[in-house]
Amino acid sequence: MEEILILQMGGTIDKDYPKTKAGYSFEVGEPAVRRILTRLRPSRSIITKIETVCRKDSQDITDEDRSDLLEKVSGASQSRLVVTHGTDTLIETATFLASGLRERGVTAKTIVFTGSFSPEKFRDTDADFNVGVALGGVQAASPGVWVAMNGILLAWDRVDRDDTGQFVPRRRSYAVTV
């Protein structure tokens, strides 16, 4: 089985609330996915490596951070990657990555973005579920950039957020000409 590279960008999934710092009441800590994997106990055939790109709230992620992610993904020896990311700008970063990979001609990688609406450290978090879907999705999906949230796996350009903030299939709009 091929190694899966998991890249941390930060976001709610990695939030910790130890003290007030820099105007926030949280810090983005160590990759939560390490703790999640001990609970999920994935198949022994799933080999993972975890690296950090940045540790930021997704609203603070810049195009420079996205470029760092693009570099890491483009240069990775692995062809299957999971990116943990905050939900507020997850689709924006997935779009940036898909565009950058296309411009570079990188077509043989499967990248799945995921995150959570509540921190992994919270009792009723969705983090374990979303990471589980992402790990299954990255092994089953064809090459490209995908989003695994709320029990769905959708291509980056076929996912939206509805008025409740949930990730949902993008509605198609059809132009009617008369």
PDB file of C-alpha atoms in Angstrom:
ATOM      1  CA  MET A   1       0.000   0.000   0.000  1.00  0.00           C
ATOM      2  CA  GLU A   2       1.210   3.464  -0.873  1.00  0.00           C
ATOM      3  CA  GLU A   3       1.955   5.983   1.874  1.00  0.00           C
ATOM      4  CA  ILE A   4      -0.613   8.755   2.395  1.00  0.00           C
ATOM      5  CA  LEU A   5       0.800  12.177   3.236  1.00  0.00           C
ATOM      6  CA  ILE A   6      -1.362  14.239   5.613  1.00  0.00           C
ATOM      7  CA  LEU A   7      -0.668  17.976   5.579  1.00  0.00           C
ATOM      8  CA  GLN A   8      -1.786  20.297   8.367  1.00  0.00           C
ATOM      9  CA  MET A   9      -2.895  23.845   7.521  1.00  0.00           C
ATOM     10  CA  GLY A  10      -4.642  24.536  10.830  1.00  0.00           C
ATOM     11  CA  GLY A  11      -8.229  25.517  11.389  1.00  0.00           C
ATOM     12  CA  THR A  12     -10.822  24.420  13.906  1.00  0.00           C
ATOM     13  CA  ILE A  13      -9.811  20.759  13.744  1.00  0.00           C
ATOM     14  CA  ASP A  14      -6.461  21.661  15.377  1.00  0.00           C
ATOM     15  CA  LYS A  15      -7.699  24.321  17.807  1.00  0.00           C
ATOM     16  CA  ASP A  16      -6.700  24.226  21.436  1.00  0.00           C
ATOM     17  CA  TYR A  17      -7.883  26.649  24.096  1.00  0.00           C
ATOM     18  CA  PRO A  18      -5.079  26.820  26.679  1.00  0.00           C
ATOM     19  CA  LYS A  19      -4.846  30.595  27.086  1.00  0.00           C
ATOM     20  CA  THR A  20      -5.646  33.894  25.429  1.00  0.00           C
ATOM     21  CA  LYS A  21      -3.002  34.759  22.890  1.00  0.00           C
ATOM     22  CA  ALA A  22      -2.762  37.414  20.181  1.00  0.00           C
ATOM     23  CA  GLY A  23      -6.377  38.477  20.607  1.00  0.00           C
ATOM     24  CA  TYR A  24      -7.750  34.967  20.134  1.00  0.00           C
ATOM     25  CA  SER A  25      -8.978  32.641  22.856  1.00  0.00           C
ATOM     26  CA  PHE A  26      -7.455  29.668  21.017  1.00  0.00           C
ATOM     27  CA  GLU A  27      -4.199  28.447  19.549  1.00  0.00           C
ATOM     28  CA  VAL A  28      -3.717  26.129  16.603  1.00  0.00           C
ATOM     29  CA  GLY A  29      -1.785  23.237  18.080  1.00  0.00           C
ATOM     30  CA  GLU A  30      -0.140  20.026  16.973  1.00  0.00           C
ATOM     31  CA  PRO A  31      -1.852  18.091  14.168  1.00  0.00           C
ATOM     32  CA  ALA A  32      -5.068  16.677  15.637  1.00  0.00           C
ATOM     33  CA  VAL A  33      -4.966  13.933  13.039  1.00  0.00           C
ATOM     34  CA  ARG A  34      -2.285  12.147  15.119  1.00  0.00           C
ATOM     35  CA  ARG A  35      -4.782  11.670  17.959  1.00  0.00           C
ATOM     36  CA  ILE A  36      -7.591  10.876  15.535  1.00  0.00           C
ATOM     37  CA  LEU A  37      -5.598   8.078  13.919  1.00  0.00           C
ATOM     38  CA  THR A  38      -5.042   6.409  17.293  1.00  0.00           C
ATOM     39  CA  ARG A  39      -8.811   6.376  17.835  1.00  0.00           C
ATOM     40  CA  LEU A  40      -9.796   5.407  14.281  1.00  0.00           C
ATOM     41  CA  ARG A  41      -7.280   2.582  14.144  1.00  0.00           C
ATOM     42  CA  PRO A  42      -7.174   2.475  10.340  1.00  0.00           C
ATOM     43  CA  SER A  43      -6.173  -0.688   8.541  1.00  0.00           C
ATOM     44  CA  ARG A  44      -2.531  -1.589   9.006  1.00  0.00           C
ATOM     45  CA  SER A  45      -2.193  -1.309   5.256  1.00  0.00           C
ATOM     46  CA  ILE A  46      -2.777   2.457   5.512  1.00  0.00           C
ATOM     47  CA  ILE A  47       0.614   4.032   6.055  1.00  0.00           C
ATOM     48  CA  THR A  48       0.555   7.738   6.857  1.00  0.00           C
ATOM     49  CA  LYS A  49       3.075  10.514   7.231  1.00  0.00           C
ATOM     50  CA  ILE A  50       2.056  13.812   8.832  1.00  0.00           C
ATOM     51  CA  GLU A  51       3.650  17.193   8.095  1.00  0.00           C
ATOM     52  CA  THR A  52       2.735  20.785   8.907  1.00  0.00           C
ATOM     53  CA  VAL A  53       2.471  23.493   6.244  1.00  0.00           C
ATOM     54  CA  CYS A  54       1.107  26.147   8.622  1.00  0.00           C
ATOM     55  CA  ARG A  55      -0.907  26.394  11.831  1.00  0.00           C
ATOM     56  CA  LYS A  56      -3.452  29.121  11.246  1.00  0.00           C
ATOM     57  CA  ASP A  57      -7.120  29.846  11.574  1.00  0.00           C
ATOM     58  CA  SER A  58      -8.402  29.502   8.021  1.00  0.00           C
ATOM     59  CA  GLN A  59      -9.431  33.161   7.904  1.00  0.00           C
ATOM     60  CA  ASP A  60      -5.754  34.039   8.424  1.00  0.00           C
ATOM     61  CA  ILE A  61      -4.425  31.802   5.636  1.00  0.00           C
ATOM     62  CA  THR A  62      -2.774  33.852   2.896  1.00  0.00           C
ATOM     63  CA  ASP A  63      -1.936  33.153  -0.733  1.00  0.00           C
ATOM     64  CA  GLU A  64       1.666  32.737   0.449  1.00  0.00           C
ATOM     65  CA  ASP A  65       0.483  29.893   2.716  1.00  0.00           C
ATOM     66  CA  ARG A  66      -1.459  28.430  -0.199  1.00  0.00           C
ATOM     67  CA  SER A  67       1.668  28.664  -2.367  1.00  0.00           C
ATOM     68  CA  ASP A  68       3.598  26.804   0.343  1.00  0.00           C
ATOM     69  CA  LEU A  69       0.926  24.085   0.202  1.00  0.00           C
ATOM     70  CA  LEU A  70       1.176  23.957  -3.587  1.00  0.00           C
ATOM     71  CA  GLU A  71       4.958  23.532  -3.328  1.00  0.00           C
ATOM     72  CA  LYS A  72       4.604  20.773  -0.723  1.00  0.00           C
ATOM     73  CA  VAL A  73       1.983  18.894  -2.750  1.00  0.00           C
ATOM     74  CA  SER A  74       3.841  19.312  -6.059  1.00  0.00           C
ATOM     75  CA  GLY A  75       7.119  18.131  -4.549  1.00  0.00           C
ATOM     76  CA  ALA A  76       5.708  15.246  -2.515  1.00  0.00           C
ATOM     77  CA  SER A  77       6.736  11.757  -3.515  1.00  0.00           C
ATOM     78  CA  GLN A  78       3.299  10.533  -2.440  1.00  0.00           C
ATOM     79  CA  SER A  79       0.449  10.599  -4.935  1.00  0.00           C
ATOM     80  CA  ARG A  80      -2.278  10.461  -2.271  1.00  0.00           C
ATOM     81  CA  LEU A  81      -2.564  13.370   0.177  1.00  0.00           C
ATOM     82  CA  VAL A  82      -5.039  14.577   2.799  1.00  0.00           C
ATOM     83  CA  VAL A  83      -5.039  18.249   3.808  1.00  0.00           C
ATOM     84  CA  THR A  84      -6.576  19.270   7.139  1.00  0.00           C
ATOM     85  CA  HIS A  85      -7.853  22.829   6.892  1.00  0.00           C
ATOM     86  CA  GLY A  86     -10.261  25.257   8.497  1.00  0.00           C
ATOM     87  CA  THR A  87     -13.750  25.302   7.051  1.00  0.00           C
ATOM     88  CA  ASP A  88     -14.091  29.043   6.379  1.00  0.00           C
ATOM     89  CA  THR A  89     -11.627  29.139   3.456  1.00  0.00           C
ATOM     90  CA  LEU A  90     -11.275  25.430   2.652  1.00  0.00           C
ATOM     91  CA  ILE A  91     -12.952  25.743  -0.748  1.00  0.00           C
ATOM     92  CA  GLU A  92     -10.809  28.798  -1.587  1.00  0.00           C
ATOM     93  CA  THR A  93      -7.602  26.895  -0.819  1.00  0.00           C
ATOM     94  CA  ALA A  94      -8.801  23.803  -2.707  1.00  0.00           C
ATOM     95  CA  THR A  95      -9.522  26.027  -5.736  1.00  0.00           C
ATOM     96  CA  PHE A  96      -6.074  27.657  -5.469  1.00  0.00           C
ATOM     97  CA  LEU A  97      -4.398  24.238  -5.254  1.00  0.00           C
ATOM     98  CA  ALA A  98      -6.365  22.749  -8.165  1.00  0.00           C
ATOM     99  CA  SER A  99      -5.494  25.742 -10.357  1.00  0.00           C
ATOM    100  CA  GLY A 100      -1.819  25.660  -9.373  1.00  0.00           C
ATOM    101  CA  LEU A 101      -1.509  21.929  -9.983  1.00  0.00           C
ATOM    102  CA  ARG A 102      -3.175  22.297 -13.388  1.00  0.00           C
ATOM    103  CA  GLU A 103      -0.761  25.118 -14.335  1.00  0.00           C
ATOM    104  CA  ARG A 104       2.182  22.920 -13.354  1.00  0.00           C
ATOM    105  CA  GLY A 105       0.846  19.919 -15.213  1.00  0.00           C
ATOM    106  CA  VAL A 106       0.587  17.839 -12.022  1.00  0.00           C
ATOM    107  CA  THR A 107      -2.209  15.395 -12.842  1.00  0.00           C
ATOM    108  CA  ALA A 108      -1.365  12.140 -11.057  1.00  0.00           C
ATOM    109  CA  LYS A 109      -2.122  13.168  -7.454  1.00  0.00           C
ATOM    110  CA  THR A 110      -5.275  12.686  -5.415  1.00  0.00           C
ATOM    111  CA  ILE A 111      -5.694  15.373  -2.744  1.00  0.00           C
ATOM    112  CA  VAL A 112      -8.589  15.381  -0.274  1.00  0.00           C
ATOM    113  CA  PHE A 113      -9.310  18.399   1.935  1.00  0.00           C
ATOM    114  CA  THR A 114     -11.096  17.949   5.250  1.00  0.00           C
ATOM    115  CA  GLY A 115     -11.599  19.721   8.547  1.00  0.00           C
ATOM    116  CA  SER A 116     -14.215  20.010  11.262  1.00  0.00           C
ATOM    117  CA  PHE A 117     -16.806  22.372  12.648  1.00  0.00           C
ATOM    118  CA  SER A 118     -15.700  21.771  16.230  1.00  0.00           C
ATOM    119  CA  PRO A 119     -12.176  21.129  17.527  1.00  0.00           C
ATOM    120  CA  GLU A 120     -10.943  17.543  17.671  1.00  0.00           C
ATOM    121  CA  LYS A 121     -10.506  18.003  21.422  1.00  0.00           C
ATOM    122  CA  PHE A 122     -14.245  18.600  21.917  1.00  0.00           C
ATOM    123  CA  ARG A 123     -16.407  15.678  22.946  1.00  0.00           C
ATOM    124  CA  ASP A 124     -18.974  15.933  20.138  1.00  0.00           C
ATOM    125  CA  THR A 125     -16.558  16.776  17.334  1.00  0.00           C
ATOM    126  CA  ASP A 126     -17.060  15.806  13.725  1.00  0.00           C
ATOM    127  CA  ALA A 127     -13.276  15.620  13.203  1.00  0.00           C
ATOM    128  CA  ASP A 128     -12.952  11.815  13.477  1.00  0.00           C
ATOM    129  CA  PHE A 129     -15.791  11.239  11.017  1.00  0.00           C
ATOM    130  CA  ASN A 130     -14.439  13.727   8.468  1.00  0.00           C
ATOM    131  CA  VAL A 131     -10.868  12.388   8.666  1.00  0.00           C
ATOM    132  CA  GLY A 132     -12.210   8.848   8.220  1.00  0.00           C
ATOM    133  CA  VAL A 133     -14.144   9.871   5.112  1.00  0.00           C
ATOM    134  CA  ALA A 134     -11.048  11.686   3.787  1.00  0.00           C
ATOM    135  CA  LEU A 135      -8.797   8.643   4.300  1.00  0.00           C
ATOM    136  CA  GLY A 136     -11.270   6.395   2.505  1.00  0.00           C
ATOM    137  CA  GLY A 137     -11.814   8.985  -0.199  1.00  0.00           C
ATOM    138  CA  VAL A 138      -8.147   9.573  -0.939  1.00  0.00           C
ATOM    139  CA  GLN A 139      -7.740   5.854  -1.576  1.00  0.00           C
ATOM    140  CA  ALA A 140     -10.850   5.509  -3.742  1.00  0.00           C
ATOM    141  CA  ALA A 141     -11.046   8.759  -5.710  1.00  0.00           C
ATOM    142  CA  SER A 142      -9.412   9.414  -9.038  1.00  0.00           C
ATOM    143  CA  PRO A 143      -6.606  11.992  -9.264  1.00  0.00           C
ATOM    144  CA  GLY A 144      -7.700  15.550  -8.579  1.00  0.00           C
ATOM    145  CA  VAL A 145      -8.633  17.817  -5.697  1.00  0.00           C
ATOM    146  CA  TRP A 146     -11.542  16.725  -3.510  1.00  0.00           C
ATOM    147  CA  VAL A 147     -13.407  17.873  -0.398  1.00  0.00           C
ATOM    148  CA  ALA A 148     -14.564  15.423   2.299  1.00  0.00           C
ATOM    149  CA  MET A 149     -16.934  17.073   4.755  1.00  0.00           C
ATOM    150  CA  ASN A 150     -20.302  16.160   6.249  1.00  0.00           C
ATOM    151  CA  GLY A 151     -20.140  12.615   4.890  1.00  0.00           C
ATOM    152  CA  ILE A 152     -19.684  13.613   1.263  1.00  0.00           C
ATOM    153  CA  LEU A 153     -16.723  13.468  -1.088  1.00  0.00           C
ATOM    154  CA  LEU A 154     -16.971  15.965  -3.914  1.00  0.00           C
ATOM    155  CA  ALA A 155     -14.586  17.452  -6.458  1.00  0.00           C
ATOM    156  CA  TRP A 156     -13.374  20.914  -5.446  1.00  0.00           C
ATOM    157  CA  ASP A 157     -15.440  22.573  -8.182  1.00  0.00           C
ATOM    158  CA  ARG A 158     -18.633  20.726  -7.270  1.00  0.00           C
ATOM    159  CA  VAL A 159     -18.919  21.697  -3.612  1.00  0.00           C
ATOM    160  CA  ASP A 160     -20.488  24.730  -1.929  1.00  0.00           C
ATOM    161  CA  ARG A 161     -21.525  25.745   1.560  1.00  0.00           C
ATOM    162  CA  ASP A 162     -25.190  26.267   2.230  1.00  0.00           C
ATOM    163  CA  ASP A 163     -26.725  28.945   4.439  1.00  0.00           C
ATOM    164  CA  THR A 164     -26.103  26.789   7.539  1.00  0.00           C
ATOM    165  CA  GLY A 165     -22.402  26.408   6.684  1.00  0.00           C
ATOM    166  CA  GLN A 166     -22.663  22.738   5.723  1.00  0.00           C
ATOM    167  CA  PHE A 167     -20.718  21.502   2.713  1.00  0.00           C
ATOM    168  CA  VAL A 168     -23.143  20.414   0.002  1.00  0.00           C
ATOM    169  CA  PRO A 169     -23.103  19.527  -3.694  1.00  0.00           C
ATOM    170  CA  ARG A 170     -22.955  22.659  -5.828  1.00  0.00           C
ATOM    171  CA  ARG A 171     -26.269  23.460  -7.410  1.00  0.00           C
ATOM    172  CA  ARG A 172     -26.133  23.748 -11.116  1.00  0.00           C
ATOM    173  CA  SER A 173     -27.535  26.869 -12.588  1.00  0.00           C
ATOM    174  CA  TYR A 174     -28.847  26.672 -16.086  1.00  0.00           C
ATOM    175  CA  ALA A 175     -29.171  29.718 -18.261  1.00  0.00           C
ATOM    176  CA  VAL A 176     -32.401  29.885 -20.165  1.00  0.00           C
ATOM    177  CA  THR A 177     -32.363  31.678 -23.474  1.00  0.00           C
ATOM    178  CA  VAL A 178     -35.509  32.768 -25.204  1.00  0.00           C
TER     179      VAL A 178
END
